[in-house]
Structure formats: C-alpha cells, structure tokens
Tab-separated table of C-alpha atoms and ligand atoms in Angstrom:
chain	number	residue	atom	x	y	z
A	1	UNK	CA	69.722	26.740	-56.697
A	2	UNK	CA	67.180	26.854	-54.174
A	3	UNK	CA	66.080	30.443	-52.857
A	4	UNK	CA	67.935	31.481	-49.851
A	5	UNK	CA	65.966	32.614	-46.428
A	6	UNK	CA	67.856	34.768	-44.330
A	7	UNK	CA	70.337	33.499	-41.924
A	8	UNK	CA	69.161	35.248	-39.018
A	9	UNK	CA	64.781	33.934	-39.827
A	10	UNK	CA	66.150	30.529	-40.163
A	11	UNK	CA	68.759	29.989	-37.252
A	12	UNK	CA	65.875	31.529	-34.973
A	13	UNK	CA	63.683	29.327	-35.727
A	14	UNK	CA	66.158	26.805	-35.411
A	15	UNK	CA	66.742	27.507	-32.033
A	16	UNK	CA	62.982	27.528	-31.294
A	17	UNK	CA	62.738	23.532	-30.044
A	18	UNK	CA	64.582	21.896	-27.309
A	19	UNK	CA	68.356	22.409	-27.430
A	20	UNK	CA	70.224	19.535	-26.612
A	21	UNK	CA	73.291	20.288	-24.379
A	22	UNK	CA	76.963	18.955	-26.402
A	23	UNK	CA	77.319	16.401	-23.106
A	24	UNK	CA	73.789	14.825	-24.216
A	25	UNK	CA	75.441	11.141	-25.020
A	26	UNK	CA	73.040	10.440	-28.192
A	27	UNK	CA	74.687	13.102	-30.094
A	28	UNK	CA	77.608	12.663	-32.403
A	29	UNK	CA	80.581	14.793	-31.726
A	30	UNK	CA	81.486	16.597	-35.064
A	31	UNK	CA	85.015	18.062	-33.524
A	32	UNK	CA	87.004	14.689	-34.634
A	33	UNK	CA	85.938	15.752	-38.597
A	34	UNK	CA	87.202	19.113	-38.100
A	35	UNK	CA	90.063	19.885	-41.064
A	36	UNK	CA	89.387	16.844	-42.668
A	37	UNK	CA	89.087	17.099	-46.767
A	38	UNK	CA	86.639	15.248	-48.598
A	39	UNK	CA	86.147	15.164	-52.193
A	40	UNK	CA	83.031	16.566	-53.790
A	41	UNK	CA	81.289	16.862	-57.140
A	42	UNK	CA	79.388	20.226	-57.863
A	43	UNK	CA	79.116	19.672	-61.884
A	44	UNK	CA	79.706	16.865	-64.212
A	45	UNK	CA	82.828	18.268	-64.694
A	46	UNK	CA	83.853	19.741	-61.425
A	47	UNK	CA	84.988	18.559	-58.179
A	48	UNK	CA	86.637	20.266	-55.259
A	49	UNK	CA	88.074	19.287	-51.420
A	50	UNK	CA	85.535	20.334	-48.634
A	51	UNK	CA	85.525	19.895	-45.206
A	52	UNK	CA	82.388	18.887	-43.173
A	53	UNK	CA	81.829	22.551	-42.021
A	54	UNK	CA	82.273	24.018	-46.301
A	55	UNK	CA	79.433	20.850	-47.496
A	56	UNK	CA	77.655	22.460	-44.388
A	57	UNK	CA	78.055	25.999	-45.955
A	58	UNK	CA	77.271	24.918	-49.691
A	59	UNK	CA	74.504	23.019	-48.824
A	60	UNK	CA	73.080	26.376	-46.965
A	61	UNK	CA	73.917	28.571	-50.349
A	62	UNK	CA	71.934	26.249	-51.923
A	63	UNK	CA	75.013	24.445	-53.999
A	64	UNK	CA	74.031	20.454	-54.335
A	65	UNK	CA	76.936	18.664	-54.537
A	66	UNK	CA	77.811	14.794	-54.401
A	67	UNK	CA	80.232	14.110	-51.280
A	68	UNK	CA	82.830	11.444	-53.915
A	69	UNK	CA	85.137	10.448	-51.459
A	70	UNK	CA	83.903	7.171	-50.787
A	71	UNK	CA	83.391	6.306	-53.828
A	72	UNK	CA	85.368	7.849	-57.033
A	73	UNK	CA	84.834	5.502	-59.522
A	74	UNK	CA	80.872	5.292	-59.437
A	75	UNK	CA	80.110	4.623	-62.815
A	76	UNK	CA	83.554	3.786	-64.312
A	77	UNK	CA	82.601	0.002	-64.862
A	78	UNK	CA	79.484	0.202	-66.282
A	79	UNK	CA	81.064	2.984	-68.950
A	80	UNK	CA	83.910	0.800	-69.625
A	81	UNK	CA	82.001	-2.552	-69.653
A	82	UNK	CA	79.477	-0.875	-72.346
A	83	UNK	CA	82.428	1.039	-74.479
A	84	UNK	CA	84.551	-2.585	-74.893
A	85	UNK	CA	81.082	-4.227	-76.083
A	86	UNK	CA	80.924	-1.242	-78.234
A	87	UNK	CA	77.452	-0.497	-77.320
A	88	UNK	CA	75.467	2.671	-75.856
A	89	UNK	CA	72.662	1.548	-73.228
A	90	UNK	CA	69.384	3.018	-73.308
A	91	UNK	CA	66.846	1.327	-71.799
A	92	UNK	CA	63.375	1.961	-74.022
A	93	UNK	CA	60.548	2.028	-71.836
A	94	UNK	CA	56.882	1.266	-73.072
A	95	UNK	CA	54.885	3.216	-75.090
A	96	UNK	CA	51.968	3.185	-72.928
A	97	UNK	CA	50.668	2.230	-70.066
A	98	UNK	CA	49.307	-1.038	-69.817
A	99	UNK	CA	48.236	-2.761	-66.278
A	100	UNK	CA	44.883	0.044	-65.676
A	101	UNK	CA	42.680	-2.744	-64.951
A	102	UNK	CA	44.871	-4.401	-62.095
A	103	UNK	CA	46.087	-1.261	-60.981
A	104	UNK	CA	43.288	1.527	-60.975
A	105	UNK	CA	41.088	-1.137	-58.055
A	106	UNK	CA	45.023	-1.512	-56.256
A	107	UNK	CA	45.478	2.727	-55.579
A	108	UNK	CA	41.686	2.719	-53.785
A	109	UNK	CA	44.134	0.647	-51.047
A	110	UNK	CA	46.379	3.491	-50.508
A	111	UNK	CA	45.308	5.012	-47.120
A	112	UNK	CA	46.491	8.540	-46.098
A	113	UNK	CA	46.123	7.333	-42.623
A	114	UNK	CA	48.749	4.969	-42.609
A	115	UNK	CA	51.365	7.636	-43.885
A	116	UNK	CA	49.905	10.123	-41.499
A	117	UNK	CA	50.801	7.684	-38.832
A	118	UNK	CA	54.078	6.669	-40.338
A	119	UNK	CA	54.820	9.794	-40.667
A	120	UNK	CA	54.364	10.951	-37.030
A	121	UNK	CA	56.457	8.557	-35.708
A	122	UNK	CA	58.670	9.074	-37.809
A	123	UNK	CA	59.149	12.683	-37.371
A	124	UNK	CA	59.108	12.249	-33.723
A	125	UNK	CA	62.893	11.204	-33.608
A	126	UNK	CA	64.753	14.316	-32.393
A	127	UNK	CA	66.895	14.405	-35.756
A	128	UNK	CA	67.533	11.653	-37.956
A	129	UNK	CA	71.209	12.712	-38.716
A	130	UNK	CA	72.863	10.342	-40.087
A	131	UNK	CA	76.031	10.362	-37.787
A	132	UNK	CA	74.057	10.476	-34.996
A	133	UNK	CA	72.303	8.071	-32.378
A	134	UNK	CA	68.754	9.357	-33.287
A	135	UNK	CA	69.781	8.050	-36.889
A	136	UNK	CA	70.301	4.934	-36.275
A	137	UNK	CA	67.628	4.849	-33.989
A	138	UNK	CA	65.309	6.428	-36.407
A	139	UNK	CA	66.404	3.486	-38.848
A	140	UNK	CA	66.428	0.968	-36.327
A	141	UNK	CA	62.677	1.837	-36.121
A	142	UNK	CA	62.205	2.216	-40.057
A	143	UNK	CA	63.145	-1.336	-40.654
A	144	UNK	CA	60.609	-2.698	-37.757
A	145	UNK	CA	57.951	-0.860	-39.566
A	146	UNK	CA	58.327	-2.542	-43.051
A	147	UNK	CA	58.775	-5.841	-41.811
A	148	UNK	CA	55.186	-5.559	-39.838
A	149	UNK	CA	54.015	-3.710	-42.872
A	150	UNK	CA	55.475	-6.159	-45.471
A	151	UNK	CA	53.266	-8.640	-42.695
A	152	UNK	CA	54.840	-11.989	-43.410
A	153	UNK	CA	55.276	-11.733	-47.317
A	154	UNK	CA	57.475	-14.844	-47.705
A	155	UNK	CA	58.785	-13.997	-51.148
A	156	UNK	CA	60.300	-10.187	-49.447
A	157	UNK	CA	63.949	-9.887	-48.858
A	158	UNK	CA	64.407	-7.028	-46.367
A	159	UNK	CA	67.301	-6.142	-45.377
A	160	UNK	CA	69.790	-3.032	-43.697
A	161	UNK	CA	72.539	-1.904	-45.834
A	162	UNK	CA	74.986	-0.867	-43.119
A	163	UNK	CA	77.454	2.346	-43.578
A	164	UNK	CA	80.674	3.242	-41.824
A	165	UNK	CA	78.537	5.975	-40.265
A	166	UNK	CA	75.713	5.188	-37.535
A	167	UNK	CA	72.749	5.016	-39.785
A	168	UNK	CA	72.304	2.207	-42.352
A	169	UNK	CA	70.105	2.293	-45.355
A	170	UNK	CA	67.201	-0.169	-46.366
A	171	UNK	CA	66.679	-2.375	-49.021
A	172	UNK	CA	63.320	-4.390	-49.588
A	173	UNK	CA	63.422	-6.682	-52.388
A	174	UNK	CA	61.169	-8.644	-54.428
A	175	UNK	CA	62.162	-10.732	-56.350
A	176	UNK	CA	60.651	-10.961	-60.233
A	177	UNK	CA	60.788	-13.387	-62.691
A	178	UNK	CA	64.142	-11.876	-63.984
A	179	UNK	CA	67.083	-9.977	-62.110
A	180	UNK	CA	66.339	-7.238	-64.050
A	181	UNK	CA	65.193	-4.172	-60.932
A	182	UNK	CA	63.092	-1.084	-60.960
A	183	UNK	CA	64.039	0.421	-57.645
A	184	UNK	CA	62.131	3.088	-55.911
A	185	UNK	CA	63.626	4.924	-53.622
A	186	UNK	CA	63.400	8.088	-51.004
A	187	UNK	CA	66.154	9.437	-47.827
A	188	UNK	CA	65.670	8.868	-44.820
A	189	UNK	CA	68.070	10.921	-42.990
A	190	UNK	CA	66.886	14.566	-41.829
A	191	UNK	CA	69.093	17.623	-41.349
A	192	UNK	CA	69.536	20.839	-39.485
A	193	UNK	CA	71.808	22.635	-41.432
A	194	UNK	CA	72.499	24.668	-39.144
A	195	UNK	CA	74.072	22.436	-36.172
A	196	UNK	CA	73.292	19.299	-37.501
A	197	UNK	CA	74.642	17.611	-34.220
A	198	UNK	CA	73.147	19.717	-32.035
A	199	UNK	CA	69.748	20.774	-33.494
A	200	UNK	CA	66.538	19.284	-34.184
A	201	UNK	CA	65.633	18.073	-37.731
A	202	UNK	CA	61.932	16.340	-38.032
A	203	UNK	CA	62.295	16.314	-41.668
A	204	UNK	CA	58.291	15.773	-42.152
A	205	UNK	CA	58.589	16.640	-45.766
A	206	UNK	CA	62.411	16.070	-46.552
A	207	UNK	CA	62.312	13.183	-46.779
A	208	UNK	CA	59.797	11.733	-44.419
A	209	UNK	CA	57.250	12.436	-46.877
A	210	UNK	CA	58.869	10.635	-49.660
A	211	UNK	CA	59.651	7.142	-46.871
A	212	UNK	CA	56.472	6.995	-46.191
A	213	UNK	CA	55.120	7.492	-49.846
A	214	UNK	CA	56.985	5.046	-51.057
A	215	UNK	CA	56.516	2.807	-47.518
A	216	UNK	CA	52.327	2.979	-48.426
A	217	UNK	CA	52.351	2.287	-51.736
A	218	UNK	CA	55.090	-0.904	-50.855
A	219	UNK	CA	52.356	-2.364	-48.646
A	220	UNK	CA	49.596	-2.133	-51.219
A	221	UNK	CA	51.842	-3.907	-53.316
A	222	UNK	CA	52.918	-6.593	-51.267
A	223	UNK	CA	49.730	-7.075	-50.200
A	224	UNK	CA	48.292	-7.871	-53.697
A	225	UNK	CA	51.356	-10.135	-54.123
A	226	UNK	CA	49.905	-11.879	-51.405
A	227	UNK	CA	46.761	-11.951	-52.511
A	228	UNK	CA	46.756	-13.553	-55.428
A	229	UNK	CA	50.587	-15.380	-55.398
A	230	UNK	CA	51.435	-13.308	-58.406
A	231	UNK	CA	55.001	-13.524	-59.365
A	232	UNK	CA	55.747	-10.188	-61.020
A	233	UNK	CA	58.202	-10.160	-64.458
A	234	UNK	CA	61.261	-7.618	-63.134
A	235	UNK	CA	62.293	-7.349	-59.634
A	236	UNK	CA	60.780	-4.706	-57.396
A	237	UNK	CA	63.250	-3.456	-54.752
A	238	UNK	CA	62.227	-0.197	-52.491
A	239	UNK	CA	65.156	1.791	-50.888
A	240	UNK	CA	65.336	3.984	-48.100
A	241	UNK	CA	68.474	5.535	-48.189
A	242	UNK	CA	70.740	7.058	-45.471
A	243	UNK	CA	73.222	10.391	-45.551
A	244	UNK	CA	71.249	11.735	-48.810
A	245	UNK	CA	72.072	15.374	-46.957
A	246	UNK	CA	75.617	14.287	-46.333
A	247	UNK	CA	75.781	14.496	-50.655
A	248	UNK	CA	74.120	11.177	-51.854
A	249	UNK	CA	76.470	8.996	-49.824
A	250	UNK	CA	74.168	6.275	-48.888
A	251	UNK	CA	72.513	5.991	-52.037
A	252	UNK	CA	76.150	6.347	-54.085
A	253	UNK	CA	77.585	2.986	-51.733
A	254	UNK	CA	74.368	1.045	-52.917
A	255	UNK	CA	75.004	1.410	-56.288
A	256	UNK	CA	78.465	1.625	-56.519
A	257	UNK	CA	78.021	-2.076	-54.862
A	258	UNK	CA	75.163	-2.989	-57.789
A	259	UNK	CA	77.805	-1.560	-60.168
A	260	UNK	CA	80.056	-4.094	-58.646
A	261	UNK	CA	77.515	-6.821	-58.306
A	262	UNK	CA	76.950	-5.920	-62.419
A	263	UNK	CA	73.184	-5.489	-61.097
A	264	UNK	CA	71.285	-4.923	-64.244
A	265	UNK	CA	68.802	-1.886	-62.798
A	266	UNK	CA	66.332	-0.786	-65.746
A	267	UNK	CA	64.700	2.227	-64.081
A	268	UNK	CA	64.856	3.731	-60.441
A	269	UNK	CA	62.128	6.669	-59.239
A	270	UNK	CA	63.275	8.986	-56.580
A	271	UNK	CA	60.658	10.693	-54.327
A	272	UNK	CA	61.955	13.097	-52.213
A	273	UNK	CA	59.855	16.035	-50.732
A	274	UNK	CA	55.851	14.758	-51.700
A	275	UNK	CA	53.786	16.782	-48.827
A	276	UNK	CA	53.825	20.501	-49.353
A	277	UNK	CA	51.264	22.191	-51.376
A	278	UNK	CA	50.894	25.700	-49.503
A	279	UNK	CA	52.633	27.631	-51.549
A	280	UNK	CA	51.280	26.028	-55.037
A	281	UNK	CA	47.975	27.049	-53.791
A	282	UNK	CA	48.149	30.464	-52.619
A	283	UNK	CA	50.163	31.350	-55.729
A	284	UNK	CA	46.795	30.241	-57.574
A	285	UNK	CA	48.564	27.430	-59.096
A	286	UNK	CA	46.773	24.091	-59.634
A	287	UNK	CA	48.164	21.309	-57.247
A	288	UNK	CA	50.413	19.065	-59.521
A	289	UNK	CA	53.990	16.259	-59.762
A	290	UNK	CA	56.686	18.324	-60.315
A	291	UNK	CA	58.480	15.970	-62.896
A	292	UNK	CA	62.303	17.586	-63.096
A	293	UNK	CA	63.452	17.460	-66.657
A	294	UNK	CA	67.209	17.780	-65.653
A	295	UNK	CA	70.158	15.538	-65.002
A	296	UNK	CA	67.403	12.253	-65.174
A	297	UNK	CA	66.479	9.915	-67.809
A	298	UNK	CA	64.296	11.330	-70.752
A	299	UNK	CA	62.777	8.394	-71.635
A	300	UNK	CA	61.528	7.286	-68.434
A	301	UNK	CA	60.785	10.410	-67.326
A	302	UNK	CA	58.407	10.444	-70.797
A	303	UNK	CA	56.835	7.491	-69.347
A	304	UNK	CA	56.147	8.413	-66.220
A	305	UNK	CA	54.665	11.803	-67.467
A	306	UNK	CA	52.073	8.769	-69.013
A	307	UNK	CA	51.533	6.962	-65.631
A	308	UNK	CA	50.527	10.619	-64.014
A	309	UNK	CA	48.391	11.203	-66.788
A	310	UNK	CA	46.544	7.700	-66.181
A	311	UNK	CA	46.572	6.683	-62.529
A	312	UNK	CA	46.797	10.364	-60.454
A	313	UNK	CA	43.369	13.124	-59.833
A	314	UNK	CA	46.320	15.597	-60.608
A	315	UNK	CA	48.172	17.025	-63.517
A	316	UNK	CA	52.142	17.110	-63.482
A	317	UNK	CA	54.266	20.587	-64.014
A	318	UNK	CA	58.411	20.385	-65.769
A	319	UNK	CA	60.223	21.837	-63.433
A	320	UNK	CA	64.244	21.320	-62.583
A	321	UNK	CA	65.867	20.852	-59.182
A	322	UNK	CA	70.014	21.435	-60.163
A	323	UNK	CA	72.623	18.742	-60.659
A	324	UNK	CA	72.821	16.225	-57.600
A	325	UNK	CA	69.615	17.213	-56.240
A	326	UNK	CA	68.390	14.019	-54.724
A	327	UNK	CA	69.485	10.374	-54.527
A	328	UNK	CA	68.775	9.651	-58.598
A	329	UNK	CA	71.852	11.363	-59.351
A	330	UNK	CA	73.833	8.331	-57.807
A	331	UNK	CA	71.497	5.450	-60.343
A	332	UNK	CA	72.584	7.997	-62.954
A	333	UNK	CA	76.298	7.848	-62.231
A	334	UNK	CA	76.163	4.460	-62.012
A	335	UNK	CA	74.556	4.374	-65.527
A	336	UNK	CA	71.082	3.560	-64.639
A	337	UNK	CA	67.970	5.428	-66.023
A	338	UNK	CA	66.669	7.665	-63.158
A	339	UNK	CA	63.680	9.845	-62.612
A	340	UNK	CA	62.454	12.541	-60.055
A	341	UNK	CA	59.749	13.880	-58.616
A	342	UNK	CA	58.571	16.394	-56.484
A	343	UNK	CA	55.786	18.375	-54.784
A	344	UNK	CA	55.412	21.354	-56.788
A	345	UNK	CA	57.630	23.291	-59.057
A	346	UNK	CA	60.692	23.191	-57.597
A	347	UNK	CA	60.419	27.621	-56.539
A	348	UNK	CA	57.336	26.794	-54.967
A	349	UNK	CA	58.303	23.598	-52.924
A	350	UNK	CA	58.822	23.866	-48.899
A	351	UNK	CA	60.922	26.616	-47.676
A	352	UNK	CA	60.604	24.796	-43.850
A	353	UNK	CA	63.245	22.162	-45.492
A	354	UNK	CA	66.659	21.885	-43.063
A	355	UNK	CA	65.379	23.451	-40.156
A	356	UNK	CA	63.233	22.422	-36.811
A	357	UNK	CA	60.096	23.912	-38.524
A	358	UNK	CA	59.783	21.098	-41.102
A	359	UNK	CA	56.901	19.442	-39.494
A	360	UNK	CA	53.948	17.397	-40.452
A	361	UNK	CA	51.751	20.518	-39.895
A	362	UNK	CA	52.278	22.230	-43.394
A	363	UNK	CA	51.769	19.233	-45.509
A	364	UNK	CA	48.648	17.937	-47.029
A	365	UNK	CA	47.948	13.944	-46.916
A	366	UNK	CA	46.018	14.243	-49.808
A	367	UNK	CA	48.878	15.398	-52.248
A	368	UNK	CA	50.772	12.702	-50.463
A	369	UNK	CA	48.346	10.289	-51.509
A	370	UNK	CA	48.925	11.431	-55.192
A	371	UNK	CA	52.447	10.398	-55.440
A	372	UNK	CA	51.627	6.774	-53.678
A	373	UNK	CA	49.202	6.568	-56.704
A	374	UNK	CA	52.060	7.689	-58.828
A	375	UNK	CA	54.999	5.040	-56.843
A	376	UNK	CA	52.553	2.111	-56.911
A	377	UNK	CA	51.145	2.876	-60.322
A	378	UNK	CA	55.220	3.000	-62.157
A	379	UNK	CA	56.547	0.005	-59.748
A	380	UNK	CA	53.679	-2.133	-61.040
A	381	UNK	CA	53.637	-0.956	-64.655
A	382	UNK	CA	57.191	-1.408	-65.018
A	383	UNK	CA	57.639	-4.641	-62.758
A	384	UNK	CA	54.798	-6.893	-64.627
A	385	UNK	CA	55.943	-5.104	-68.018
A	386	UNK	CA	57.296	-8.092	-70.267
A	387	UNK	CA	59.051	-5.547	-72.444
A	388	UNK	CA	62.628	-6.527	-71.139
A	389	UNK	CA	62.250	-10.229	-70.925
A	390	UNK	CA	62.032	-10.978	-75.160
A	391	UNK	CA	65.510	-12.760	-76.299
A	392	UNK	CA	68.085	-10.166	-76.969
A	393	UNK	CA	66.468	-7.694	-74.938
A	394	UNK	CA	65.395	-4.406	-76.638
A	395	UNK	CA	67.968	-2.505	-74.309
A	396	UNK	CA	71.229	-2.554	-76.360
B	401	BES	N1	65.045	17.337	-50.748
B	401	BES	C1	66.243	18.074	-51.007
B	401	BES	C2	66.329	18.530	-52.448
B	401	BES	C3	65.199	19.429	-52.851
B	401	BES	C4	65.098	20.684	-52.297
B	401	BES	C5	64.278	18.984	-53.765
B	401	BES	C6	64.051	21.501	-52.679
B	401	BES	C7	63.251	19.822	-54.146
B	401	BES	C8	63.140	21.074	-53.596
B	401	BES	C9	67.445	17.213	-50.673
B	401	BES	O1	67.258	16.500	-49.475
B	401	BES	C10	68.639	18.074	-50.426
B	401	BES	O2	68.676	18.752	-49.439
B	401	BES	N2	69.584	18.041	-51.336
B	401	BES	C11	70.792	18.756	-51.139
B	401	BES	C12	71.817	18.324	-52.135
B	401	BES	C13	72.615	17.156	-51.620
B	401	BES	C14	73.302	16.474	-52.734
B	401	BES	C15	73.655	17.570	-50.624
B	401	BES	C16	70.530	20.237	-51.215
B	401	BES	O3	69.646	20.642	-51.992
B	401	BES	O4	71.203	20.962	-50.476
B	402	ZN	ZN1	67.352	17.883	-47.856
C-alpha cells in the first residue's frame, strides 16, 4: 500500500489549477453511475461490489484493486485449455542476453528530447480521464503521434482498441516471423482522485512517463526496421492502454479478447511511472529500475534483471508495488508472463501521483532515458530471440 498524504495537503493542492465549472460540456457527468455496483478484485482470492465513489475511496487508501465486472472470466480459458492438455505453461526465457552488438549502437538513438516534447503535449490535456472528453481527446491525439512517429513503416499495424467508455486504447503491432508477441505496454489515462470529473490530472509521471518511454524507444525501433528491412522472429506489439486508474479495465478487455483470439503472448513489460528520481536522491540512494518481485513472472523478471545489467548506465533495486498495481496484472490473469518496472523503490516513487501537481517539473529526462534503454533493449532481445521458434517449442 502506497503511503497516504493527508487529505486536506492533497485536495488543496488539488484545487490549486483552474476549476472547471459542472456545466463545462467536455466533462463527463458522474451522477448517472451513482449506486451502481461493480465487481472488484482486491486479492487473488477476494472480490467485493463497489460503487464508482468506494473504487474512488480505495484507490485514495491506497487499496489496488481490479474493477472485474466487465470481464469475470479473464483467464478461465487459458487455465482450462492448459489443464485438459494436461500441461503447466511456463515460458523459459534465455539465459543471456544476446543482440549487444545490434542493440548497444540502436539506444545512442533514444533522444530525451523527443519524450520531453511528447511529454508536454501530452500533459497539456486538462485530464486524461478516461470517461471524459479530454480522454478521448488526449487519445485522439496519442494515436496521431505514433502514426507520424512510426513515419510510414509499411509493415506497422496501428490501430485504436475502442471501449464502451470515451477513451480507447492503442495497439501498434509488428508483425514477426511467428504470432508468437512480446507486448510492451504503459496507461494512458490520468486521474484526480479526488474529483476525477471535475479536476485536473496532467499525469506527467503516471503514466505519461511510461507512454512516452515506451512511445521513444517504439520509434528507434521502427526506425531500424526500416533501415535495414529486418523482419524480426516474434511479434512486437506496443500498447497504450486506457482506464488503468478505473482498475486495469482497458488493459483486462485487451487480453481477455487475446484470451479469446487464443493469442499466444510470451512476455509483456509494463512501464508505468519512469520520471521521478527526487526522492531516490535526497534519501542518498543511487538512481536505479525498481524491478517489483511480486504478483509478475519470475523468470522474465530474472531476465530482464540481465538486460538492465547489460544495456542501462544504472543499477536496478527489488522492490514490490501490491497485487493489481499496474496493467501486468491483467497479462497475468490472462496467463501470460508479465513484468514491472518502476522509477525507484516503490516508498520512494512520486508522491505528486493523482493530483494536479503531477507535472513534468519533478521528473528527470535522463532517468527517463534509462528505461527507453531498458523497453528497446527487452523488445529487441526478446523479439529477434529464436528461442521460441525450434519444433515443439521449449514452452510446454
Ligand atoms: N502508477 C500507479 C501504481 C503505482 C503507484 C506504481 C506508485 C508505483 C508507485 C497506478 O496508475 C495506479 O494508480 N494504480 C492503482 C491501482 C489500480 C488497479 C486501480 C493504485 O495504486 O491506486
Ligand atoms: Zn495511477
């Protein structure tokens, strides 16, 4: 559970930018959701009815939860498919890293600039609430941006993955030798937990930070596709996923449709939160990935440990975020491996989170920079990995 700030610090703060008046037409009206149950998870083994305003509460106790009501089966097929073959899953990933030679030249590409100016715009949408106009907008904007970044990559499948609520989320796929998919993924709704339809939410570092990470380290990519017409082995597919802060319910609808597709996803990184070092620092801690070592995969978290170790000027630190912390939680229900990272250890990660005072100004580029290095470094180790495409497969 995350640390609690006082009420009273953070609602004044809060209050600090613009308010927007209820009549303001871009904002959602919450009244129509008031009373109505929905179904979350708090534990593996618990779940409990909630309505909108009691997720609101939880959320501001710091209890993660997954909002289920959508989709209450996540998971069930890929359980029962693998229990009538009589097998147990585990996907082995490789022993060590293997691509340093095309990849250390790639991460001199990564510019801090471009997620600097990403990130601006991006933070300059009033709220990016996902059942709000601003959302969409916010996406509308998001998608624009990739395609221009993605700059006429014929081989890129980009597409929205629309939602019953106003904001949809993003998928950008390409394609591999094999349908087998590393995805990397990050939210792109913001918050303000305290009136989320009212208030501002720039979300800078949750999860701006993580869209843009992942949104640099996508173009360096693509742009050595380009390059040299390199077909990688696995699919590569980068998601940017909507109503994370409504309890995973974007990123639970895309793979609860994979599930359903019987998508065959080998490994998915979430990076949520990548900018904030402040804290680290003046606690005389060296700047470092915070890998969390609970509720995600061991053995890909193992490998990633490797890929820090090889391709970033930084060390990583174990640290845990809770169950449900982030969008990995929904791969992992599905029954795909899933890792996480974040900033810092988790007690000394950005307090700003959730409120109008997460803003680009307390988060350093260059630790930004570090987990591009790490993104573009795992989705090109484990895309032009041929350790999945031997006959039989080494994953049963
Ligand atoms: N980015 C946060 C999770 C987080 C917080 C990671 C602090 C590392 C440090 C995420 O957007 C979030 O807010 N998660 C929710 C849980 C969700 C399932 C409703 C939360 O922590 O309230
Ligand atoms: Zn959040």
């Amino acid at each position: 559970m995350r640390s609690l700030i006082p009420f009273s610090i953070l609602a004044a703060s809060a209050f600090s930018s613009a308010f927007v008046l209820p009549s303001d037409p871009a904002v959602f009206s919450a009244s129509s959701e008031a009373g109505v149950q929905r179904l979350i998870q708090i534990s593996p083994t618990e779940t409990r009815w909630a309505t909108e305003e009691q997720k609101l509460e939880l959320k501001r106790q710091g209890v993660n939860f997954m909002d289920i009501t959508d989709h209450q089966m996540l998971g069930m097929q890929n359980a029962v498919t693998r229990s009538e073959m009589g097998i147990m899953k585990t996907v082995e990933f490789p022993e060590k890293v293997m691509f340093e030679d095309t990849i250390k030249p790639l991460l001199k590409n990564l510019n801090k600039d471009n997620m600097k100016a990403n990130l601006e715009k991006f933070t300059s949408f009033y709220t990016r609430y996902y059942k709000s106009e601003h959302g969409r907008e916010s996406s509308e904007w998001l998608l624009k941006r990739i395609n221009e970044t993605a700059d006429g990559f014929a081989d890129l499948k980009l597409a929205p993955f629309p939602h019953h609520w106003q904001q949809s989320s993003i998928i950008a796929r390409i394609p591999g030798k094999t349908e087998k998919t590393v995805v990397i993924g990050a939210h792109q709704d913001s918050i303000n937990l305290f009136l989320p339809s009212l208030l501002g939410a720039p979300g800078a570092d949750d999860d701006g930070s993580g869209t843009v990470t992942i949104l640099e380290a996508f173009r360096v990519l693509v742009e050595h596709l380009k390059k040299t017409g390199e077909k990688l082995e696995q699919t590569v597919e980068f998601h940017w996923y909507s109503a994370e802060e409504g309890g995973l319910l974007g990123s639970q609808a895309v793979f609860s449709s994979y599930e359903k597709q019987a998508r065959d996803v080998v490994a998915m990184l979430q990076q949520d939160m990548t900018g904030f070092v402040e804290k680290t620092l003046k606690a005389g801690k060296p700047e470092s990935v915070g890998v969390i070592t609970d509720y995600v995969d061991p053995g890909l978290t193992e490998f990633i440990k490797k890929v820090i170790t090889e391709y970033c000027d930084i060390p990583y630190t174990l640290t845990e975020c809770g169950y449900a912390c982030s969008d990995h939680a929904s791969a992992s229900k599905a029954g795909y491996p899933s890792a996480f990272v974040i900033e810092s250890k988790f007690e000394d990660s950005d307090d700003h989170i959730h409120t109008t005072e997460d803003k680009i100004e307390f988060l350093s580029f260059d630790h930004m920079l570090q987990h591009a290095k790490l993104t573009l470094s795992l989705a090109y180790e484990l895309g032009a990995s041929n350790k999945w495409s031997g006959k039989g497969g080494d994953e049963l």
